[in-house]
Every structure is written in structure tokens, then in C-alpha cells.
PDB file of C-alpha atoms and ligand atoms in Angstrom:
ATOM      1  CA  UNK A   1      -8.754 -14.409 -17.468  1.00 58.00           C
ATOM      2  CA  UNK A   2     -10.039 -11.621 -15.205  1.00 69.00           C
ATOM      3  CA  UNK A   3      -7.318 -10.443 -12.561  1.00 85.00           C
ATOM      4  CA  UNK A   4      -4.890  -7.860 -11.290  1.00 87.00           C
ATOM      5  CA  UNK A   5      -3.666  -5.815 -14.177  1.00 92.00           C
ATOM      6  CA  UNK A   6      -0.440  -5.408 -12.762  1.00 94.00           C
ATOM      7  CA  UNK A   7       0.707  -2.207 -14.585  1.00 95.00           C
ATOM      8  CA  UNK A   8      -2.680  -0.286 -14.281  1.00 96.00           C
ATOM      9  CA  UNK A   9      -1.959  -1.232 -10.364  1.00 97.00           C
ATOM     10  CA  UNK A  10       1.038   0.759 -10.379  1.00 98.00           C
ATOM     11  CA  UNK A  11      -0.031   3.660 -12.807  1.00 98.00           C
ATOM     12  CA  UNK A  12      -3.526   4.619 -10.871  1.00 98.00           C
ATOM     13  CA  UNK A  13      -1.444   3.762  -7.323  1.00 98.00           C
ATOM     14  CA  UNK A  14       1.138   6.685  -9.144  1.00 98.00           C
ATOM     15  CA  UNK A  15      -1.968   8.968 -10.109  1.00 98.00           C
ATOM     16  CA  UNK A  16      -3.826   8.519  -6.414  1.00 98.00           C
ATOM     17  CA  UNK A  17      -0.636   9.477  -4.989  1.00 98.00           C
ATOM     18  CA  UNK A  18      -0.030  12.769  -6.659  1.00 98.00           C
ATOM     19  CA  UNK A  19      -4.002  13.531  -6.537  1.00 98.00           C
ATOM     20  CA  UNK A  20      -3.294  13.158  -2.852  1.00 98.00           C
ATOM     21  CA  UNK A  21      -0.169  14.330  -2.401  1.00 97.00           C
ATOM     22  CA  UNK A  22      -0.508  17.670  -0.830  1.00 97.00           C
ATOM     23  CA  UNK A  23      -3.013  15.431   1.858  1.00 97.00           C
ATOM     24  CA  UNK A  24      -0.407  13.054   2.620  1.00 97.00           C
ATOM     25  CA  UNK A  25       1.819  15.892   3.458  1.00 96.00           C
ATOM     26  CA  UNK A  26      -0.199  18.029   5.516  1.00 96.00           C
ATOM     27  CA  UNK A  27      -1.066  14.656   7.540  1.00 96.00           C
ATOM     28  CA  UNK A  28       2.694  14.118   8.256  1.00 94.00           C
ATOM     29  CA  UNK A  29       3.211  17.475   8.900  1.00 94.00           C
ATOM     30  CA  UNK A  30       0.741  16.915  12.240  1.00 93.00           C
ATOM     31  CA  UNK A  31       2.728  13.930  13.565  1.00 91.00           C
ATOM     32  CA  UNK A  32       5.921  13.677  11.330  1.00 88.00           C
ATOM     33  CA  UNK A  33       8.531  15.624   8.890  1.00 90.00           C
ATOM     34  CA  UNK A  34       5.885  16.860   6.404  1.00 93.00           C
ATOM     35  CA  UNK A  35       7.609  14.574   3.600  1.00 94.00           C
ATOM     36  CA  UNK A  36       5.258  11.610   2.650  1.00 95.00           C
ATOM     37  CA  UNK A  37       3.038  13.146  -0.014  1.00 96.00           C
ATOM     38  CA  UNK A  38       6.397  14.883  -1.917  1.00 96.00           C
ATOM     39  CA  UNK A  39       8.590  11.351  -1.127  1.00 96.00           C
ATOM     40  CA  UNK A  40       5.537   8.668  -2.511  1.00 97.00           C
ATOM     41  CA  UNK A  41       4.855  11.180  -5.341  1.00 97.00           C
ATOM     42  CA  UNK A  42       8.625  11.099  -6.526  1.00 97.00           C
ATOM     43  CA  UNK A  43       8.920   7.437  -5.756  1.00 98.00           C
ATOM     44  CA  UNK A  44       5.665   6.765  -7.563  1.00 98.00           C
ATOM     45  CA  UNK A  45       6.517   9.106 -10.826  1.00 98.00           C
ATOM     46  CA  UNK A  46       9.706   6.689 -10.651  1.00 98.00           C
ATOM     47  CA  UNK A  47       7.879   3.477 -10.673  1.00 98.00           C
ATOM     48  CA  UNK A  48       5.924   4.599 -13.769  1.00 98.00           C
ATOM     49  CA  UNK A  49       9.313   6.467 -15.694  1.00 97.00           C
ATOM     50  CA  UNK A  50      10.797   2.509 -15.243  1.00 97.00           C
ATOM     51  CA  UNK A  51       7.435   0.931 -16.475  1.00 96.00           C
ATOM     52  CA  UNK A  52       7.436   3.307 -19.786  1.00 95.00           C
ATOM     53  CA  UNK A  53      11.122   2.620 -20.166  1.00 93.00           C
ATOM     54  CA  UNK A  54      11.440  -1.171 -20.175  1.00 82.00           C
ATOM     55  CA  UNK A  55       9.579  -4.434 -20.993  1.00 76.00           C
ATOM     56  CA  UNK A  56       8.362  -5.801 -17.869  1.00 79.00           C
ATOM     57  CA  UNK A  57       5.352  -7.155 -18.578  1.00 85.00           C
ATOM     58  CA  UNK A  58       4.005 -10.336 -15.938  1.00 91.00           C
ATOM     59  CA  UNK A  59       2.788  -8.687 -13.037  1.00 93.00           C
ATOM     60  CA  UNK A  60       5.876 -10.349 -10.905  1.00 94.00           C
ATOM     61  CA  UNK A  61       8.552  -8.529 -12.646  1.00 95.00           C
ATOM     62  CA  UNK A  62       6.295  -5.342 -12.958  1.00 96.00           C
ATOM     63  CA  UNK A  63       6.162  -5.146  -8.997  1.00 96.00           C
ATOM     64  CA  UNK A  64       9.625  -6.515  -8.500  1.00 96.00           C
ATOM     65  CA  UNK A  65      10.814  -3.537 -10.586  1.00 97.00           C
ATOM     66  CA  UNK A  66       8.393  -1.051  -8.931  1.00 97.00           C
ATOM     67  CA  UNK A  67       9.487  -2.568  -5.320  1.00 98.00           C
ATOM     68  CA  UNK A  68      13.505  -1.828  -6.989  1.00 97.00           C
ATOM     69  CA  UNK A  69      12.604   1.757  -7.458  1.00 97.00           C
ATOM     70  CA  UNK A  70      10.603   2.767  -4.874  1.00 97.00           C
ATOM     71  CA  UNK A  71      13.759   1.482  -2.435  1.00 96.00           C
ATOM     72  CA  UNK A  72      15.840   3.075  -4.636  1.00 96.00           C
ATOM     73  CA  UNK A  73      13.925   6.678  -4.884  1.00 95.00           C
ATOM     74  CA  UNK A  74      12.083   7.188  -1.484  1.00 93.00           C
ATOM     75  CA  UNK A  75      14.030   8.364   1.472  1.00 79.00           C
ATOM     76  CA  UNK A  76      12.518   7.320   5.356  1.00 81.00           C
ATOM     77  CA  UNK A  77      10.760   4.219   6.093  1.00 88.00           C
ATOM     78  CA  UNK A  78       8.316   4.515   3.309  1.00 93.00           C
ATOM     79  CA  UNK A  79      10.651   3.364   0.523  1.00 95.00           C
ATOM     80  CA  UNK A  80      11.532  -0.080   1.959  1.00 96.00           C
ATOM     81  CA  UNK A  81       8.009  -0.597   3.582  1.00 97.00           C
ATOM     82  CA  UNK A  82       6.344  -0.110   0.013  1.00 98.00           C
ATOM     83  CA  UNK A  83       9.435  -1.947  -1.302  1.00 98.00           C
ATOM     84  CA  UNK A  84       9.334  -4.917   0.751  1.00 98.00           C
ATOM     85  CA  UNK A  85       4.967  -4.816   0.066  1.00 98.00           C
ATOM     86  CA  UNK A  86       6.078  -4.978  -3.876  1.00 98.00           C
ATOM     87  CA  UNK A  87       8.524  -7.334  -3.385  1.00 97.00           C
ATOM     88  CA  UNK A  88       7.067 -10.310  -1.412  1.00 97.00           C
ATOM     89  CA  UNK A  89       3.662  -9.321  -3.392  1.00 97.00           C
ATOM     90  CA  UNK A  90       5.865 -10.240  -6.398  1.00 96.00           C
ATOM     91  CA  UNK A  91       7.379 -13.403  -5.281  1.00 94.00           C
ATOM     92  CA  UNK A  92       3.973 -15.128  -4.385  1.00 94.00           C
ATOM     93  CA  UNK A  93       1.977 -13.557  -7.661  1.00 92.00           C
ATOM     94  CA  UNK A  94       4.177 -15.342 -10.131  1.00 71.00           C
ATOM     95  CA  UNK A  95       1.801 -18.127 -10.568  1.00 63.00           C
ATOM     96  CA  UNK A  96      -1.108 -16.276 -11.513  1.00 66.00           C
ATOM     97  CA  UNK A  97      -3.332 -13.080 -10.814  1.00 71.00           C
ATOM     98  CA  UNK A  98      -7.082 -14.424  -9.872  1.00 88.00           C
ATOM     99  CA  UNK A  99      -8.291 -13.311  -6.566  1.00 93.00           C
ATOM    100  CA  UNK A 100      -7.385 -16.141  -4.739  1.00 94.00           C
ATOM    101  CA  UNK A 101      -3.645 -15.625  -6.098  1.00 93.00           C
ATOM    102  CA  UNK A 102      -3.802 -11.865  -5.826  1.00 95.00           C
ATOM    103  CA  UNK A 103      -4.884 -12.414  -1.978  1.00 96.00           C
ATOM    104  CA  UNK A 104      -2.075 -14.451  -0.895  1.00 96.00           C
ATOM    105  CA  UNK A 105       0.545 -12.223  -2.795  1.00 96.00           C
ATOM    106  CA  UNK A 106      -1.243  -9.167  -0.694  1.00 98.00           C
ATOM    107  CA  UNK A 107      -0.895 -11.157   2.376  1.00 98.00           C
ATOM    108  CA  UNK A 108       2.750 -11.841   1.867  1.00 98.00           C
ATOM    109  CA  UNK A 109       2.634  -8.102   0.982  1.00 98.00           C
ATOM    110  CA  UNK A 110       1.617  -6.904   4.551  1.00 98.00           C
ATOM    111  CA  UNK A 111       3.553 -10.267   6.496  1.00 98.00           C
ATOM    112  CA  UNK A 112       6.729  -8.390   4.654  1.00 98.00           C
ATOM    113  CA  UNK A 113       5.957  -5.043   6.052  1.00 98.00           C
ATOM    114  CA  UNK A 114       4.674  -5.949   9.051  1.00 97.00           C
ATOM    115  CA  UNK A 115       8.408  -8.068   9.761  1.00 96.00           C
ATOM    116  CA  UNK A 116      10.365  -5.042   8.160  1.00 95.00           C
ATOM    117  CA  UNK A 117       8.507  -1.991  10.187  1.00 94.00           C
ATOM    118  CA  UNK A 118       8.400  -4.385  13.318  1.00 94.00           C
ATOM    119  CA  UNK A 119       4.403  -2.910  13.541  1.00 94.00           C
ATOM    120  CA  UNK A 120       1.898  -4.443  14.542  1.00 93.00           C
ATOM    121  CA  UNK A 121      -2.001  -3.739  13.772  1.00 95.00           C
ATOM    122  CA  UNK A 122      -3.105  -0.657  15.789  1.00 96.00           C
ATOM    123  CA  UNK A 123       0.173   0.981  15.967  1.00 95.00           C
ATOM    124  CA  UNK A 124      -1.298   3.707  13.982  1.00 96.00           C
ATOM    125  CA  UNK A 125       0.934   2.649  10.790  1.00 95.00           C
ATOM    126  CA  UNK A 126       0.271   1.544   7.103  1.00 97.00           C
ATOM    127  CA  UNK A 127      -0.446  -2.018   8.493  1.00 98.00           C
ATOM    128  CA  UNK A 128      -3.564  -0.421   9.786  1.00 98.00           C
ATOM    129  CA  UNK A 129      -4.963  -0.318   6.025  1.00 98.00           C
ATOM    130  CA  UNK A 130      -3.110  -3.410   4.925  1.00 98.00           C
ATOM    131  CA  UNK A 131      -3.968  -5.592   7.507  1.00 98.00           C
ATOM    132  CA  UNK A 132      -8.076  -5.246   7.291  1.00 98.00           C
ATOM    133  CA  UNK A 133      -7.606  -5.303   3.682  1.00 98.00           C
ATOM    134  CA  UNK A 134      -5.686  -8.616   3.556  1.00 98.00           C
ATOM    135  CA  UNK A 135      -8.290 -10.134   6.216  1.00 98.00           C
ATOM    136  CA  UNK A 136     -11.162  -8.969   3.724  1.00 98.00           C
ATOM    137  CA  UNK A 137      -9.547 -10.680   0.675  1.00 98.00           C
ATOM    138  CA  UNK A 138      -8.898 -13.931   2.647  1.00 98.00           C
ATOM    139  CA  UNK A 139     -12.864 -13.904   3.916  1.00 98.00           C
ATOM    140  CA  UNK A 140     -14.069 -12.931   0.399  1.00 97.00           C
ATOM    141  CA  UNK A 141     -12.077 -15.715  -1.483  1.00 95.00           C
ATOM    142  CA  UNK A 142     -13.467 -18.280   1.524  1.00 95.00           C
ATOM    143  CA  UNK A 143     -16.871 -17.230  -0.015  1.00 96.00           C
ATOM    144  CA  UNK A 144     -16.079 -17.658  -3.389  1.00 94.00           C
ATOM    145  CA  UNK A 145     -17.036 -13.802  -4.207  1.00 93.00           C
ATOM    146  CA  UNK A 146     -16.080 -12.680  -7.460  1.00 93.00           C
ATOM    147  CA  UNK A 147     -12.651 -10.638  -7.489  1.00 93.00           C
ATOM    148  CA  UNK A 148     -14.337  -7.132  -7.766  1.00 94.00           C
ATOM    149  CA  UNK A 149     -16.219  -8.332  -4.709  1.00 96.00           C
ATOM    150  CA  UNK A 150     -13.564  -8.951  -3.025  1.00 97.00           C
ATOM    151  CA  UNK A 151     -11.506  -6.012  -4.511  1.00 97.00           C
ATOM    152  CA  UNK A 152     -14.611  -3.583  -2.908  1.00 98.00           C
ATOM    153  CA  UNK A 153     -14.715  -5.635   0.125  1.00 98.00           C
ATOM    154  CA  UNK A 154     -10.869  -5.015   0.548  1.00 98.00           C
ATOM    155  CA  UNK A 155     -11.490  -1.216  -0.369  1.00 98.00           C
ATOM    156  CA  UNK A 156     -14.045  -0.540   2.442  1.00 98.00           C
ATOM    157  CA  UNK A 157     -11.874  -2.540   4.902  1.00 98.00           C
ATOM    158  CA  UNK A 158      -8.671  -0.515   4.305  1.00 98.00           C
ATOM    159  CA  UNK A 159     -10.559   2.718   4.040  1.00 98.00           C
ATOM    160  CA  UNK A 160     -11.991   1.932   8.176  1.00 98.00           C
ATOM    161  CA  UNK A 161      -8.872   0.981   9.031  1.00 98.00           C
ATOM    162  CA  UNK A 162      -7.270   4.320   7.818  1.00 98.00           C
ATOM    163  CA  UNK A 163     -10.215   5.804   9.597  1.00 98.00           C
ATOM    164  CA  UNK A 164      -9.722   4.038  12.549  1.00 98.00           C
ATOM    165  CA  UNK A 165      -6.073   5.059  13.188  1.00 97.00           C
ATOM    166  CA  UNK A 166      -6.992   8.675  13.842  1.00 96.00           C
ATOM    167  CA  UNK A 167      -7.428   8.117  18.090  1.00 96.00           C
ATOM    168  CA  UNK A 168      -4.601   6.061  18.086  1.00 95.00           C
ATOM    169  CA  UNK A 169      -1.168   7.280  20.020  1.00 94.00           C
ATOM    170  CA  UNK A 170       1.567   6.225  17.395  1.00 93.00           C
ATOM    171  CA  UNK A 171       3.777   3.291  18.963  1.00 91.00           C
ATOM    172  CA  UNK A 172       6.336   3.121  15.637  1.00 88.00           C
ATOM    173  CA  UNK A 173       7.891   5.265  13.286  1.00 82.00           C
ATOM    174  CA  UNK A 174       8.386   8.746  13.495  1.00 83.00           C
ATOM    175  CA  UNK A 175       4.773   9.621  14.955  1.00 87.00           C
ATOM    176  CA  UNK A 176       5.400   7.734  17.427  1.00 90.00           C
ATOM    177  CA  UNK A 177       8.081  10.633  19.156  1.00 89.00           C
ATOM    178  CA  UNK A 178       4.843  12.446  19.523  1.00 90.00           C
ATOM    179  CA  UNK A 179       3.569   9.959  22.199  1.00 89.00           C
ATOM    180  CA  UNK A 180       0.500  10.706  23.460  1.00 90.00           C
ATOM    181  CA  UNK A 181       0.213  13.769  21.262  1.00 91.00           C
ATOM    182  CA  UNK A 182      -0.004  11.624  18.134  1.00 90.00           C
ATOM    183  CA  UNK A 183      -3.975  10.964  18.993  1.00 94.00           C
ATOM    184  CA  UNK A 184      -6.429  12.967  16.724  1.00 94.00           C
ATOM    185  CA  UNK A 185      -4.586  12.782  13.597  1.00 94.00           C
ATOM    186  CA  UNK A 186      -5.006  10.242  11.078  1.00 96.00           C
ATOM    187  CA  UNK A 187      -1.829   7.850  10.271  1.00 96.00           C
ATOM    188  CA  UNK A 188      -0.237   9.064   6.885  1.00 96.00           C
ATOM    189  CA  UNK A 189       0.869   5.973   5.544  1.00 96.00           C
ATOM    190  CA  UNK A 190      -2.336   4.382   6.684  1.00 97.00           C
ATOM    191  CA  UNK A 191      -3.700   6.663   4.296  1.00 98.00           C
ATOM    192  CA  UNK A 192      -1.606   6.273   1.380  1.00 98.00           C
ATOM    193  CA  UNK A 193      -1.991   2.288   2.344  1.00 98.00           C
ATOM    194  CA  UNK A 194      -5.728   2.717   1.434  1.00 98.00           C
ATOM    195  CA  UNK A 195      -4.910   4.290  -1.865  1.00 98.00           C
ATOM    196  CA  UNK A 196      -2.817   1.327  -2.637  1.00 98.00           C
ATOM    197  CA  UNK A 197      -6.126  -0.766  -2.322  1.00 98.00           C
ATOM    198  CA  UNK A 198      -8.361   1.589  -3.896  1.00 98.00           C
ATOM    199  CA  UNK A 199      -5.928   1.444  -6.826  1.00 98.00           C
ATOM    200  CA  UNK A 200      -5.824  -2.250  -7.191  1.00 97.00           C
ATOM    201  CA  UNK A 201     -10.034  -2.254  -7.291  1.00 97.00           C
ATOM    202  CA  UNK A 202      -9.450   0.676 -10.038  1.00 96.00           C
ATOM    203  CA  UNK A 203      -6.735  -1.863 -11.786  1.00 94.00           C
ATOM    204  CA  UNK A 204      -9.250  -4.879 -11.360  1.00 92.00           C
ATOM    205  CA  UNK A 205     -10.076  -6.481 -15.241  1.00 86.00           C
TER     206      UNK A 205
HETATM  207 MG1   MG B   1       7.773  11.587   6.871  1.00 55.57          MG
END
């Protein structure tokens, strides 16, 4: 059955991460502590260590395990954010991994970090990406598009959104010190949010 490849999700998420690492950096160094790109990279090359290591092999224990270690390795928000996304996305993909399933999981996903990071869309944060992305999946499995479709769809949806958070003025996490400042920069963890969907289209079968 095509679907979400669970463990490709997590590898190519790992390999995005470190291609964009030194990105992801620089953009927190404008309205943060310059330690996203280094902290997801570490977390990331974690995730994958534990998936060569054990046996984890639906896609619910794969991302329950990644969501474990990310917590586990990442210091600052980004940790349990990307935790709790794993985490809920794991509880809701146990039944299966078509596009329909892999929606909801992703929407339980971004419900998880949107009630852990208290953010709402637009307050220049990684539920900037997520939250266009999850809206695109829901629309795309209303039309009955095929799941790389919908995995595109999802793709140029988080990609705007990223885009979209760079006249914002940060009203959470640390950006958000910066006040008004914090306009003209793109979000950081909208930007590694986007990755996140790019790799899922990448981990598509
Ligand atoms: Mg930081």
C-alpha cells in the first residue's frame, strides 16, 4: 500500500536538517540564541543513531521513539515542540499510513504543538508551516487527490507559510523579546517546520 514510509521520514527530515543547518542558525542568530541549526542537527543525528540501533519498525513506534529522543537530546523549546509533533503524530498513525491517515496524525501533530507552545498561527512560530500544511492535507484528502498530491500540495503550503512569517513581529518564544524588531527576518522554526514537510513528500512511497 502506498503511504508514509515512516523511517525515510525521519532519515531525509535528519539529512534536510544538517543540509540546512548552518541556515537555521544564522536565522536564529537575527531574532534568537543562534542555536537551532546546531540543536535540530544533534537531535536529528540522535533520532537516526536510535533508528540504526533498534527494531522499531511501524511508523507509530518509529516516531514515538524519534519524539523520545528529540525531548531527550534538544535543549530550548524545539525539543518538546518536535517531540510533542512526533508524539501525537504517533498516537493517531497507528492504524495505518494512507493520506487520509497520515493527515489526521499531522493534524494531531500541529493541535499538540500548537497546545504545548501556547502559539497560535501568525505568531511567527513553527505553527506557521504546520498549520497551512495540515489545512492543505485536510483539503486535498476532501478531493480525493492522490497522496503525492496532497504531499506537494502540503509542501507548497508550508513553504508560503515559512515565507510569510518574515514581516511578522514574533508574539512567542524567544523572538518574541525582540518585539517589534523581530519583523524582516524569517521565523527559524518555521523554516525547519517546512523541511519537516518537504521530507515527508521526499519519504512518500
Ligand atoms: Mg534558539
Amino acid at each position: 500500500m502506498p503511504g508514509l514510509d515512516a523511517a525515510a521520514w525521519v532519515r531525509t527530515f535528519a539529512t534536510l536538517i544538517d543540509e540546512h543547518a548552518e541556515e537555521l542558525t544564522a536565522l536564529d542568530a537575527a531574532v534568537g540564541d543562534a542555536d537551532h541549526g546546531t540543536n535540530m542537527r544533534r537531535g536529528m543525528a540522535a533520532a537516526v543513531a536510535a533508528l540504526d540501533d533498534c527494531a522499531a519498525d511501524s511508523p507509530a513506534d518509529i516516531c514515538k521513539q524519534t519524539a523520545m529522543v528529540l525531548i531527550r537530546t534538544i535543549g530550548g523549546a524545539s525539543g518538546p515542540l518536535y517531540g510533542t509533533f512526533f508524539l501525537r503524530f504517533a498516537g493517531v498513525i497507528e492504524k495505518g499510513s494512507d493520506t487520509a491517515d497520515f493527515a489526521r496524525a499531522f493534524r494531531a501533530g500541529l493541535d499538540g504543538v500548537i497546545a504545548r507552545g501556547k502559539a497560535e498561527l501568525g505568531d511567527k512560530t513553527m505553527v506557521d508551516a504546520l498549520a497551512p500544511a495540515a489545512d492543505a492535507l485536510d483539503r486535498s484528502v476532501t478531493a480525493a487527490a492522490s497522496g503525492a498530491q496532497a504531499l506537494d500540495a502540503a509542501v507548497v503550503a508550508a513553504e508560503s507559510g515559512r515565507d510569510a512569517t518574515t514581516p511578522l513581529v514574533a508574539r512567542k518564544g524567544r523572538a518574541s523579546y525582540l518585539g517589534e524588531r523581530s519583523a524582516g527576518h524569517q521565523d527559524p522554526g518555521a523554516t525547519s517546520a517546512a523541511l519537516l514537510v518537504r521530507a515527508a513528500r521526499e519519504s512518500w512511497r
